[in-house]
C-alpha positions as a Python dict, from the first residue, in 0.01 Angstrom:
ca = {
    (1, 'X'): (0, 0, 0),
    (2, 'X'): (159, 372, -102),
    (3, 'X'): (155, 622, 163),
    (4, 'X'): (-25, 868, -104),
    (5, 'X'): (-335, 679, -142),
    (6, 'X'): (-450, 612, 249),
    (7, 'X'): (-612, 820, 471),
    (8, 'X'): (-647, 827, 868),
    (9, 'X'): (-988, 929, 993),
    (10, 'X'): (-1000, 1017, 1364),
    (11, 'X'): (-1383, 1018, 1528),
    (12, 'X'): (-1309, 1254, 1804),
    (13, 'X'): (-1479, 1273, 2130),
    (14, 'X'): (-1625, 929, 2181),
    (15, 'X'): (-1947, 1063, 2384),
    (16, 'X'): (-2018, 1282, 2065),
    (17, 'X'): (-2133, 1260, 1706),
    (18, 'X'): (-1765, 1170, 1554),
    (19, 'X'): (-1865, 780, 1581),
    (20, 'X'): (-2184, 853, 1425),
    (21, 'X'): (-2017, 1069, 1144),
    (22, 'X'): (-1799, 733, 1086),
    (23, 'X'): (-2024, 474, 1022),
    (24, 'X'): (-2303, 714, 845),
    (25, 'X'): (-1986, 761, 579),
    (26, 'X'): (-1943, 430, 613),
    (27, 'X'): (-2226, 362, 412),
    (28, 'X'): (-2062, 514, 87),
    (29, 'X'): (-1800, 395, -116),
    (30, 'X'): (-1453, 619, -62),
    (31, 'X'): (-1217, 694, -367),
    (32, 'X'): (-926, 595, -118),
    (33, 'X'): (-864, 363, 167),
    (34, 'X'): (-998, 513, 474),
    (35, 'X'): (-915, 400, 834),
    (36, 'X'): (-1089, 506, 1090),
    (37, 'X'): (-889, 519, 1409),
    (38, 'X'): (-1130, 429, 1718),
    (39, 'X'): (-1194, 143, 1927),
    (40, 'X'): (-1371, -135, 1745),
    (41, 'X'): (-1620, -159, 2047),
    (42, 'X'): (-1786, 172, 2040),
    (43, 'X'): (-1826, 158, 1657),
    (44, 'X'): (-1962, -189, 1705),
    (45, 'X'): (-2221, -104, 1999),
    (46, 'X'): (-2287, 312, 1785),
    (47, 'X'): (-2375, 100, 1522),
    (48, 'X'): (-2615, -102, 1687),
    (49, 'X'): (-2772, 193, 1826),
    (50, 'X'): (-2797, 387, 1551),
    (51, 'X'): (-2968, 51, 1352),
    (52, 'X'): (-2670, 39, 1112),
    (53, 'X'): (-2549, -254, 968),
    (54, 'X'): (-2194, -177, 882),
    (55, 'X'): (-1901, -421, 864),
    (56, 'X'): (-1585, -331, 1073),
    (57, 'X'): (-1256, -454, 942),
    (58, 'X'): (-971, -444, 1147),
    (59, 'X'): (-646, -354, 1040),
    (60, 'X'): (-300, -213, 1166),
    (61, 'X'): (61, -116, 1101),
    (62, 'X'): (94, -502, 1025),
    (63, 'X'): (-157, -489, 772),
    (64, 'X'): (-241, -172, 598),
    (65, 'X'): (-531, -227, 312),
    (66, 'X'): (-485, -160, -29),
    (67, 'X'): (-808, -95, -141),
    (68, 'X'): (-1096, 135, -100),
    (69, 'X'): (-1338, -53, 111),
    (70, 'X'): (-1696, -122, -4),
    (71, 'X'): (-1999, 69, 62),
    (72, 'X'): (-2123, -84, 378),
    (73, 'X'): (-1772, -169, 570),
    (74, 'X'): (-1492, 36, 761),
    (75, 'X'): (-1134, -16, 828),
    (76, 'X'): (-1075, 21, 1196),
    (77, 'X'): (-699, 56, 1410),
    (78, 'X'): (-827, -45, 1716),
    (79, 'X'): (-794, 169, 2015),
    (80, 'X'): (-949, 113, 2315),
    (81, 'X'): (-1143, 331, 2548),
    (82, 'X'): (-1050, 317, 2900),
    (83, 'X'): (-1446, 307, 2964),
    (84, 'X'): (-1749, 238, 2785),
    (85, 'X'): (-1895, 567, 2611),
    (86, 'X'): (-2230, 685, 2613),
    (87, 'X'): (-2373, 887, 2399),
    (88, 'X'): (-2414, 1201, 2491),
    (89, 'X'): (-2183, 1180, 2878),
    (90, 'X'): (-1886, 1279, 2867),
    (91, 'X'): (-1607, 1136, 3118),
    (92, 'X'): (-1264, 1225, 3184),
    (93, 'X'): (-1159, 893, 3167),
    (94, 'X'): (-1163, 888, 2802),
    (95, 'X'): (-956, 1184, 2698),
    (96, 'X'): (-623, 968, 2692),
    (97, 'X'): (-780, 774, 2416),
    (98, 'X'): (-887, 1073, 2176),
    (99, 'X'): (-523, 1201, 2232),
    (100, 'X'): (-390, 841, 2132),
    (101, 'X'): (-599, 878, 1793),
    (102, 'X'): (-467, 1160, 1732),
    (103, 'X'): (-81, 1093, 1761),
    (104, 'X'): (-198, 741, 1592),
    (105, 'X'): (-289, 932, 1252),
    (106, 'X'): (-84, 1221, 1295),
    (107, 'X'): (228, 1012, 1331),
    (108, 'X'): (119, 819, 1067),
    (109, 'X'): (120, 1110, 824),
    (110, 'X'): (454, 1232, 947),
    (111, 'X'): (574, 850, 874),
    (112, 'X'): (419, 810, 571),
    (113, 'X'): (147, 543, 674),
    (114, 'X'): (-128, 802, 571),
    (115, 'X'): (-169, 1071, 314),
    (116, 'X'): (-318, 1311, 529),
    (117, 'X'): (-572, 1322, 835),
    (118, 'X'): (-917, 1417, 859),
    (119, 'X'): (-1084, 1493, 1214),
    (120, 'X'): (-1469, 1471, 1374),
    (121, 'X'): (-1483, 1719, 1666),
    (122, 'X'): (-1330, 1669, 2015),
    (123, 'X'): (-1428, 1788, 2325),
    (124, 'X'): (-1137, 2051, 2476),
    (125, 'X'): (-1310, 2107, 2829),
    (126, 'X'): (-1313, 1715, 2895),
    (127, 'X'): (-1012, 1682, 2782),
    (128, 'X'): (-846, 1959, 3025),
    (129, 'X'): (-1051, 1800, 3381),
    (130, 'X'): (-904, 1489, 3267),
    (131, 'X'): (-570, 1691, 3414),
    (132, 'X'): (-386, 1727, 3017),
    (133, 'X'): (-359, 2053, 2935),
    (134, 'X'): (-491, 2050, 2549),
    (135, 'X'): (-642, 2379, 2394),
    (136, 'X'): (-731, 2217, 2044),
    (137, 'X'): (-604, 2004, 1772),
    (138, 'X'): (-447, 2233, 1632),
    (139, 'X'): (-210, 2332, 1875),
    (140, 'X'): (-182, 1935, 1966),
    (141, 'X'): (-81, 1837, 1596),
    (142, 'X'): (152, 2207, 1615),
    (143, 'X'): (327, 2028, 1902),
    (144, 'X'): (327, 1701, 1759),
    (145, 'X'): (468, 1792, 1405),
    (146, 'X'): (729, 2044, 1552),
    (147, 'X'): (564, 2279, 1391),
    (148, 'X'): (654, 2661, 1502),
    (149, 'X'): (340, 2825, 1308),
    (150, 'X'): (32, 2695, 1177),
    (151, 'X'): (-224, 2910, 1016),
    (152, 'X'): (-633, 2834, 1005),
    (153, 'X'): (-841, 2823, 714),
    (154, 'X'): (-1189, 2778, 666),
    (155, 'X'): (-1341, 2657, 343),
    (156, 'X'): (-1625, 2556, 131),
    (157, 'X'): (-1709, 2510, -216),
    (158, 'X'): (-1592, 2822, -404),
    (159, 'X'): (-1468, 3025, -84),
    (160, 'X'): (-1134, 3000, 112),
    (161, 'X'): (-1122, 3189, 465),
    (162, 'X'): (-774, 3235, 605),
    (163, 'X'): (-709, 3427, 947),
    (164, 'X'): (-440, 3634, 1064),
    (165, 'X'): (-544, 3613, 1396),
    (166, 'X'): (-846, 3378, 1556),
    (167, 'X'): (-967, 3355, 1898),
    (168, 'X'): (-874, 3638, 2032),
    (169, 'X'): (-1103, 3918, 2209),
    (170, 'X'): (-1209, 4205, 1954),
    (171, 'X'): (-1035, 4486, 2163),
    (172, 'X'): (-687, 4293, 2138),
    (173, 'X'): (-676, 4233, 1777),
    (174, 'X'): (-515, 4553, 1644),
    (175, 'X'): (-255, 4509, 1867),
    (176, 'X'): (-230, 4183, 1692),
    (177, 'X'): (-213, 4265, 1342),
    (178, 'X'): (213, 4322, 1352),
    (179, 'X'): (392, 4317, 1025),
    (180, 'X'): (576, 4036, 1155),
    (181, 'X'): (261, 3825, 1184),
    (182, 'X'): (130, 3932, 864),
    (183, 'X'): (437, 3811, 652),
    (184, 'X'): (432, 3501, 845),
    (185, 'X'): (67, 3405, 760),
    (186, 'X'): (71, 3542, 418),
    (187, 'X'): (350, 3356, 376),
    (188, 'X'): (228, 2963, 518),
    (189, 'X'): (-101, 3042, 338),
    (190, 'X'): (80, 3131, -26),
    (191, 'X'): (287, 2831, -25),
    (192, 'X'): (24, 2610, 167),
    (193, 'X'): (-209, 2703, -171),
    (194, 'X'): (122, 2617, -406),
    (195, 'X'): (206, 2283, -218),
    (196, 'X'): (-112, 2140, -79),
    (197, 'X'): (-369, 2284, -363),
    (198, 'X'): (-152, 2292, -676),
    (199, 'X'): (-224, 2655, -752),
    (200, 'X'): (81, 2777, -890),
    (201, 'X'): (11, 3143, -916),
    (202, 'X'): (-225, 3170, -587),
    (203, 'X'): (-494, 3506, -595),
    (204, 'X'): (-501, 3630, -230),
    (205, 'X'): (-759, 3894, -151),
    (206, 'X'): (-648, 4024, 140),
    (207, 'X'): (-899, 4254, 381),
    (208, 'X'): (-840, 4569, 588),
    (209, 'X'): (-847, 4598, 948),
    (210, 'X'): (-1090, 4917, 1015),
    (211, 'X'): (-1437, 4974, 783),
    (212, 'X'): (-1338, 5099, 459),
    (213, 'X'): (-997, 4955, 485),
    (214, 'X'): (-958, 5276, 701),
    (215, 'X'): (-1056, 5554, 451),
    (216, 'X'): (-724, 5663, 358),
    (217, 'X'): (-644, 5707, 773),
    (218, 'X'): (-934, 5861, 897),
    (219, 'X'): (-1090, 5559, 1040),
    (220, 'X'): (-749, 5415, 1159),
    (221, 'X'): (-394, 5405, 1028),
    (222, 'X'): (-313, 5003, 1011),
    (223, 'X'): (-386, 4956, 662),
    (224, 'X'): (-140, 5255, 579),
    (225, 'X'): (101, 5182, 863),
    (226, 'X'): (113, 4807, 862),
    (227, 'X'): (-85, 4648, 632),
    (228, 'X'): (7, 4789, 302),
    (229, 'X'): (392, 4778, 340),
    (230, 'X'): (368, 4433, 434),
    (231, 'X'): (225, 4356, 115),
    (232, 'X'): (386, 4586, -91),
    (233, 'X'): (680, 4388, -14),
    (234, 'X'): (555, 4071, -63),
    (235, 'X'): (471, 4143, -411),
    (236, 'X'): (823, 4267, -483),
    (237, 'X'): (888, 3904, -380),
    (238, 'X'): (610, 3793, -694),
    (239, 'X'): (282, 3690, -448),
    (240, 'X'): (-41, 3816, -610),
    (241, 'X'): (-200, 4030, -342),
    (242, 'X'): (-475, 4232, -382),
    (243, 'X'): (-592, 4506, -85),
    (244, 'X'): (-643, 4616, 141),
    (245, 'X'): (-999, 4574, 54),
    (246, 'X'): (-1270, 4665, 270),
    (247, 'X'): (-1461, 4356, 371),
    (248, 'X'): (-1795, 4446, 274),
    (249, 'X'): (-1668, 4479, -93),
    (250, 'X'): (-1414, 4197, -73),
    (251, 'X'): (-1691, 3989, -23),
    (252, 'X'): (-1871, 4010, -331),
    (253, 'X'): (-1888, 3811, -661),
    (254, 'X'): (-1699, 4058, -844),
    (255, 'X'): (-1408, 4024, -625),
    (256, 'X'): (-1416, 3638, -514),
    (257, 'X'): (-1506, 3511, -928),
    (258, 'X'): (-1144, 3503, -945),
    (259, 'X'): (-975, 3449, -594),
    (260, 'X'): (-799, 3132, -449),
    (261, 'X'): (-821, 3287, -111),
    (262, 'X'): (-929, 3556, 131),
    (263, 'X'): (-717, 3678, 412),
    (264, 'X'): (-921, 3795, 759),
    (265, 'X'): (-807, 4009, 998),
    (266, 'X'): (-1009, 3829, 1265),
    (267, 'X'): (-1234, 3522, 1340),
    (268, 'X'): (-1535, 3731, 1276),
    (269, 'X'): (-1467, 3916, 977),
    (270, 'X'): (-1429, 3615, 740),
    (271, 'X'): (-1599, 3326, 905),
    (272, 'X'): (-1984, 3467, 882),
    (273, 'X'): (-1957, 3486, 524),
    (274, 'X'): (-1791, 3145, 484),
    (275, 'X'): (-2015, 2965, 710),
    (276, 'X'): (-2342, 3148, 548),
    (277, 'X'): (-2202, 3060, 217),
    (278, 'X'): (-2098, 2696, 277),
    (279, 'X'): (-2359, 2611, 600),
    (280, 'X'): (-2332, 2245, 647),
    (281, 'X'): (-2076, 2194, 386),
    (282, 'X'): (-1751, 2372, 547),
    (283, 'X'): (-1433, 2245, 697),
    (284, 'X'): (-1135, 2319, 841),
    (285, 'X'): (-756, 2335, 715),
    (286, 'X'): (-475, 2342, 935),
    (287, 'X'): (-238, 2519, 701),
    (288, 'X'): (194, 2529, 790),
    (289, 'X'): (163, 2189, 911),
    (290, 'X'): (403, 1904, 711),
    (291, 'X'): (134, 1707, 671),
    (292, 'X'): (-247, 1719, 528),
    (293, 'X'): (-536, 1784, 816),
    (294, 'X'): (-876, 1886, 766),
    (295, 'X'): (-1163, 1902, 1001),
    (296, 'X'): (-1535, 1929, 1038),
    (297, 'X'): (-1643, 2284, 1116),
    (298, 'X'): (-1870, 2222, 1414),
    (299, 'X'): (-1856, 2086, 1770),
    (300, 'X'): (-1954, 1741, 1941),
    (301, 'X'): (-2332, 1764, 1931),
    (302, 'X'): (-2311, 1581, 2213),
    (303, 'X'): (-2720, 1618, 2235),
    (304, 'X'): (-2751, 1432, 1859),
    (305, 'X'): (-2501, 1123, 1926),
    (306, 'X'): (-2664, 854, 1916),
    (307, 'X'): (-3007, 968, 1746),
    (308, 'X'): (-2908, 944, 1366),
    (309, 'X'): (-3034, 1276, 1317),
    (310, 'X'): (-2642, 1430, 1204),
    (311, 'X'): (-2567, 1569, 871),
    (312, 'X'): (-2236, 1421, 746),
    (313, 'X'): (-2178, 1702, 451),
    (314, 'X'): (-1898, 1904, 633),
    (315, 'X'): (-1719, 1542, 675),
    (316, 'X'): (-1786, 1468, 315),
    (317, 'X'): (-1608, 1783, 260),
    (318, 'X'): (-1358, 1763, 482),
    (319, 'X'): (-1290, 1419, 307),
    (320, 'X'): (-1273, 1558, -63),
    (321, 'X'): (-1051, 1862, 4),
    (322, 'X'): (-818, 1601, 192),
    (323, 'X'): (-840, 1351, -89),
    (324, 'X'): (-760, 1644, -367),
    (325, 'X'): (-463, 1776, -162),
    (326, 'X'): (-303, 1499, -129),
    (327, 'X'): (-320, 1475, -515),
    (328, 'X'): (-161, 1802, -567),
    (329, 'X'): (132, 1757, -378),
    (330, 'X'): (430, 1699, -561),
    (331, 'X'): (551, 1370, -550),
}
């Protein structure tokens, strides 16, 4: 089996929908191999509860599969829970495991087992009264890679949301916006679109900080200060980037026709627009990383596990973007 052709799939907080997300898939054909990495027993017993009839076939670093599996089966690493899950309860117990899942695939793509990763939701605030300090995967898969600086993107069909800076309170984000962090993201997210999406020539739209980009300074001086020399000297470098735009026109089918990407300022400047555009069909890219992750873009549901009543499009997304960017990469 080549490295370039199988896929980890991680479900996530056991208590949530992740296992649900699994076998639902599960009943579709994939293009590529796909392992899930969970314990065989919850899948087994989720399964049952959710009235599926889905064949789990288990497999492992001494026997990798080297074929897509059929509509109605799953490849499954087993890896056990410390206690049975229920959906819907979450327990401390169990946060070990969903960090053993995720060092499972990462290290896997960092050996070459896997093309790439693709995550269900975890639960951080479980995680942390289990007594292990974790504030998301993407710091965890940061830490794990040794990776210095990672960058997020959101995406759906058509749209690309990067962030210069994310969860961080609305007052403290101009003091955010540096040139130094600027470069840096510009930077991961041109050569992320080059290496991991095969654009060659990437199209960055890139917003302002302030309303009107700051109206030539009169509604703040970072665009003329900060943002625009940052740029201006990226493009000496070649980079196609246009702005700074202000959002509310940025935004607009004139503008994104022919864009590979949009640079935010903040979480809330970009991610409205993405999620209204792509609402059930978005997921997340963890961009600067050496190998390929994308996520789901919403949380454990911890109320739906178990019911059947979960939309699996943002995995099916996830999925696709992770099987064509591990396609692009050079070889």
């Amino acid at each position: 089996m080549t490295a370039q052709h199988c896929f980890a799939l991680t479900p996530g907080e056991p208590a949530g929908i992740g296992p649900d997300l699994c076998l639902l898939l599960a009943r579709q054909a994939q293009p590529a191999p796909l392992v899930a990495i969970a314990s065989r027993e919850l899948l087994a017993e989720r399964a049952k509860q959710l009235g599926l009839n889905i064949e789990l076939l288990t497999v492992g670093p001494q026997r990798w599969p080297d074929s897509p599996a059929a509509a109605g089966s799953l490849y499954v690493w087993d890896t056990p829970l410390a206690t049975p899950a229920i959906p819907g309860k979450l327990t401390p117990a169990n946060a070990a495991y969903v960090l053993q899942t995720l060092t499972r695939a990462g290290q896997g793509c960092l050996d070459g087992t896997f093309a790439g990763m693709i995550t269900a939701p975890v639960h951080k605030g479980v995680i942390n009264e289990a007594g292990i300090a974790f504030s998301g995967h993407t710091e965890f898969l940061a830490e794990l890679t040794h990776t210095q600086q990672v960058v997020m993107m959101l995406a759906t069909r058509g749209l690309r949301v990067a962030l210069v800076t994310t969860h961080l309170p609305l007052k403290d984000v101009a003091a955010a916006i540096t040139a130094e962090r600027l470069e840096r993201v510009t930077r991961i997210l041109h050569a992320d679109l080059q290496s991991k999406f095969g654009i060659a020539e990437p199209r960055i739209l890139v917003c302002g900080l302030n309303p009107h980009a700051g109206e030539g300074g009169h509604l703040g001086r970072e665009e003329i200060e900060i943002i625009e020399p940052t740029l201006q000297r990226l493009r000496s470098e070649g980079m196609n980037l246009i702005g700074p735009l202000p959002a509310d026109t940025l935004f607009t089918p004139k503008y994104l026709e022919h864009a590979d990407a949009v640079l935010a300022m903040y979480h809330d400047q970009g991610l409205p627009v993405l999620k209204f555009k792509g609402f059930g069909a978005a997921l997340n890219v963890t961009l600067g990383l050496p190998i390929i992750r994308t996520s789901v873009d919403h949380g454990t549901a911890l109320d739906l596990a178990g019911t059947g009543k979960v939309d699996i499009g943002s995995l099916q997304v996830a999925l696709e973007t992770a099987y064509q960017m591990a396609a692009s990469r050079p070889e």
